Structure formats: structure tokens, C-alpha cells
Amino acid sequence: MITRFVYGTKPNVPDYMIKGGNTYRIISDHLGSPRLIVNTTDGSIAQRIDYDVWGNITNDTNPGPRSGYPRFHQQAYAESRQLRPKR
């Protein structure tokens, strides 16, 4: 399945995600971390993600592989070294 990300208001964070024929609004925090994924058709929340102060996920209403969201090389490097991002 191909996922398309649409950027608009922020250069480093997508505003929308189109996946499987559905369009989702990505609501992120001031750091660019996704907080809510909202189905634009009916307004339902497809996913809510909460983080602790170190950036670890503390609550995820739809856990699964993160392959659908954009990943940055720094994140993959940090995870492979078990480093915590500064937040």
C-alpha cells in the first residue's frame, strides 16, 4: 500500500496523509511529533499518541508498525543506539 504525505504549513511535518483511499489529518505538537491522526471524511480519531518528556510513547490508541509515518535518519540512528532525543 502506498502512502502519500502532503506538506503545507510546516516544512518538516506533513499536514495530511492519504492511505488506502482515505485522507487523514495529522495534528502534531510544537516539536513535530504526531499527536492525533484524524479521518477527514467523518472526523473520527484514527490514532492518538502521547509521549513522555523523553519522547517515548506512553499511550497509542492504534499501535502497530510505524512504517506509515515519515521517519528521519536521526530517529533511526538514535533508536539503533538506544539514545533518547532531547525534548
GROMACS .gro file of N, CA and C in nm, residues 22-24 37-46:
model
   39
   22ASN      N    1  -0.818   0.678   0.180
   22ASN     CA    2  -0.867   0.765   0.287
   22ASN      C    3  -0.767   0.877   0.311
   23THR      N    4  -0.820   0.993   0.350
   23THR     CA    5  -0.735   1.107   0.382
   23THR      C    6  -0.741   1.131   0.532
   24TYR      N    7  -0.624   1.148   0.593
   24TYR     CA    8  -0.613   1.169   0.736
   24TYR      C    9  -0.540   1.300   0.762
   37ILE      N   10  -0.425   1.152   1.460
   37ILE     CA   11  -0.447   1.121   1.320
   37ILE      C   12  -0.599   1.116   1.305
   38VAL      N   13  -0.653   1.211   1.228
   38VAL     CA   14  -0.799   1.226   1.218
   38VAL      C   15  -0.845   1.194   1.077
   39ASN      N   16  -0.947   1.109   1.066
   39ASN     CA   17  -1.008   1.076   0.937
   39ASN      C   18  -1.087   1.198   0.892
   40THR      N   19  -1.052   1.254   0.777
   40THR     CA   20  -1.117   1.377   0.732
   40THR      C   21  -1.259   1.353   0.681
   41THR      N   22  -1.294   1.230   0.650
   41THR     CA   23  -1.428   1.200   0.600
   41THR      C   24  -1.533   1.214   0.708
   42ASP      N   25  -1.508   1.155   0.825
   42ASP     CA   26  -1.609   1.156   0.930
   42ASP      C   27  -1.563   1.223   1.060
   43GLY      N   28  -1.438   1.269   1.065
   43GLY     CA   29  -1.389   1.338   1.183
   43GLY      C   30  -1.348   1.248   1.297
   44SER      N   31  -1.350   1.118   1.275
   44SER     CA   32  -1.312   1.026   1.382
   44SER      C   33  -1.161   1.025   1.402
   45ILE      N   34  -1.121   1.001   1.525
   45ILE     CA   35  -0.978   0.993   1.557
   45ILE      C   36  -0.931   0.851   1.528
   46ALA      N   37  -0.844   0.839   1.428
   46ALA     CA   38  -0.792   0.708   1.390
   46ALA      C   39  -0.681   0.664   1.486
   0.00000   0.00000   0.00000
